[in-house]
Tab-separated table of C-alpha atoms in Angstrom:
chain	number	residue	atom	x	y	z
A	1	MET	CA	103.082	129.045	129.616
A	2	GLN	CA	104.301	128.339	133.129
A	3	VAL	CA	107.744	126.786	133.576
A	4	SER	CA	107.896	123.800	135.940
A	5	TYR	CA	109.484	124.269	139.355
A	6	GLN	CA	112.259	121.747	138.631
A	7	ARG	CA	113.231	123.414	135.352
A	8	LEU	CA	113.139	126.891	136.904
A	9	HIS	CA	115.177	125.676	139.891
A	10	LYS	CA	117.935	124.482	137.547
A	11	MET	CA	118.044	127.885	135.842
A	12	ASN	CA	117.524	130.156	138.869
A	13	PRO	CA	116.873	128.610	142.315
A	14	ILE	CA	115.884	131.890	143.994
A	15	GLU	CA	113.227	132.604	141.338
A	16	ALA	CA	111.839	129.091	141.821
A	17	ARG	CA	111.572	129.705	145.558
A	18	ARG	CA	109.891	133.076	144.939
A	19	MET	CA	107.379	131.256	142.763
A	20	ILE	CA	106.450	129.097	145.785
A	21	ILE	CA	106.079	132.170	148.005
A	22	GLU	CA	103.865	133.948	145.436
A	23	THR	CA	101.692	130.890	144.746
A	24	TYR	CA	101.048	129.960	148.393
A	25	PRO	CA	98.624	132.827	149.301
A	26	ARG	CA	96.576	132.187	146.164
A	27	CYS	CA	96.255	128.426	146.821
A	28	ALA	CA	95.758	128.864	150.594
A	29	SER	CA	97.230	125.456	151.486
A	30	ILE	CA	100.598	123.757	151.321
A	31	SER	CA	99.184	120.696	149.529
A	32	ALA	CA	97.471	122.765	146.826
A	33	THR	CA	100.623	124.851	146.323
A	34	ALA	CA	102.758	121.721	145.983
A	35	ARG	CA	100.304	120.225	143.483
A	36	GLU	CA	100.164	123.382	141.369
A	37	ILE	CA	103.928	123.871	141.276
A	38	GLY	CA	104.718	120.174	140.883
A	39	THR	CA	106.918	119.629	143.914
A	40	SER	CA	106.589	118.048	147.364
A	41	ARG	CA	104.804	119.535	150.370
A	42	GLN	CA	108.073	119.326	152.301
A	43	VAL	CA	109.791	121.668	149.824
A	44	VAL	CA	106.890	124.138	149.960
A	45	ARG	CA	106.832	124.012	153.771
A	46	LYS	CA	110.601	124.585	153.997
A	47	TRP	CA	110.667	127.680	151.774
A	48	ILE	CA	107.549	129.236	153.310
A	49	ARG	CA	108.987	128.781	156.807
A	50	ARG	CA	112.363	130.256	155.821
A	51	TYR	CA	110.694	133.197	154.066
A	52	GLU	CA	108.509	133.938	157.106
A	53	GLU	CA	111.508	133.761	159.470
A	54	GLU	CA	114.165	135.545	157.387
A	55	GLY	CA	112.414	137.293	154.497
A	56	GLU	CA	114.179	137.480	151.109
A	57	LYS	CA	117.445	136.467	152.767
A	58	GLY	CA	115.888	133.101	153.660
A	59	LEU	CA	115.493	132.219	149.981
A	60	ARG	CA	119.263	132.089	149.436
A	61	ASP	CA	121.231	128.844	149.621
A	62	ARG	CA	122.837	127.989	152.933
A	63	SER	CA	126.280	126.535	153.413
A	64	ARG	CA	126.405	122.776	153.893
A	65	ARG	CA	129.800	122.917	155.535
A	66	PRO	CA	129.786	121.355	159.006
A	67	HIS	CA	130.332	123.707	161.943
A	68	ILE	CA	132.577	121.219	163.745
A	69	SER	CA	134.809	118.366	162.640
A	70	PRO	CA	135.193	116.026	165.617
A	71	ARG	CA	137.790	113.787	163.955
A	72	LYS	CA	140.014	116.632	162.803
A	73	THR	CA	143.464	116.675	164.406
A	74	SER	CA	144.311	120.073	165.793
A	75	TYR	CA	148.054	119.365	165.807
A	76	HIS	CA	150.076	119.505	162.639
A	77	PRO	CA	151.766	116.169	161.694
A	78	LYS	CA	155.162	117.877	161.247
A	79	ARG	CA	155.003	119.064	164.845
A	80	LEU	CA	154.154	115.551	166.020
A	81	ARG	CA	156.946	114.118	163.895
A	82	SER	CA	159.489	116.586	165.265
A	83	ASN	CA	158.434	115.640	168.797
A	84	ARG	CA	158.730	111.964	167.922
A	85	LEU	CA	162.242	112.062	166.452
A	86	GLY	CA	163.802	111.834	169.889
A	87	THR	CA	161.861	108.685	170.819
A	88	PRO	CA	162.443	105.639	168.585
A	89	ILE	CA	159.074	103.843	168.356
A	90	PHE	CA	158.855	101.032	165.822
A	91	SER	CA	156.433	98.213	166.659
A	92	PRO	CA	152.764	98.754	167.536
A	93	LYS	CA	153.508	97.727	171.126
A	94	GLU	CA	156.402	100.172	171.365
A	95	LYS	CA	154.266	102.784	169.635
A	96	ARG	CA	151.539	102.384	172.293
A	97	ARG	CA	154.118	102.570	175.060
A	98	GLY	CA	155.614	105.705	173.499
A	99	GLN	CA	152.267	107.458	173.162
A	100	THR	CA	152.700	109.010	176.573
A	101	LEU	CA	155.848	110.742	175.320
A	102	LEU	CA	153.963	112.784	172.722
A	103	PRO	CA	152.931	116.120	174.265
A	104	CYS	CA	149.442	116.448	172.802
A	105	PRO	CA	145.956	115.414	173.941
A	106	LEU	CA	145.175	112.784	171.277
A	107	GLY	CA	144.044	109.199	171.714
A	108	MET	CA	146.481	106.382	170.985
A	109	GLY	CA	144.778	105.481	167.708
A	110	SER	CA	144.812	109.080	166.518
A	111	LYS	CA	148.490	109.560	167.311
A	112	GLY	CA	149.341	106.340	165.516
A	113	ALA	CA	147.290	107.336	162.477
A	114	VAL	CA	148.925	110.766	162.346
A	115	LEU	CA	152.440	109.421	162.822
A	116	SER	CA	152.267	106.353	160.542
A	117	PRO	CA	152.505	108.176	157.199
A	118	HIS	CA	155.467	110.195	158.470
A	119	THR	CA	157.704	107.398	159.771
A	120	ASN	CA	159.748	107.084	156.541
């Protein structure tokens, strides 16, 4: 009795991917492999390509963490707050005018967003 791809993937993803790799040469086409295993052609194509490029290592999960975070502030809010203590900025207009006094390369909206929670 053969276990379905979806059930095997829940138990052991790497074994499920190996099953694709072992079935592909016997079926000789991506469509036939997908039909036999009970998954999509896209899934079969992805794991065959990764296996051909990287070998067994390609069957492991990859990190989904982004390499860059464009909206992340590189300056710590405490540092911004300590720089701000000498310049009293209260209203949005005064806050915009005082943005030039903060010694960091952030846009006006970013500085305001970083400083707002720390104005208490």
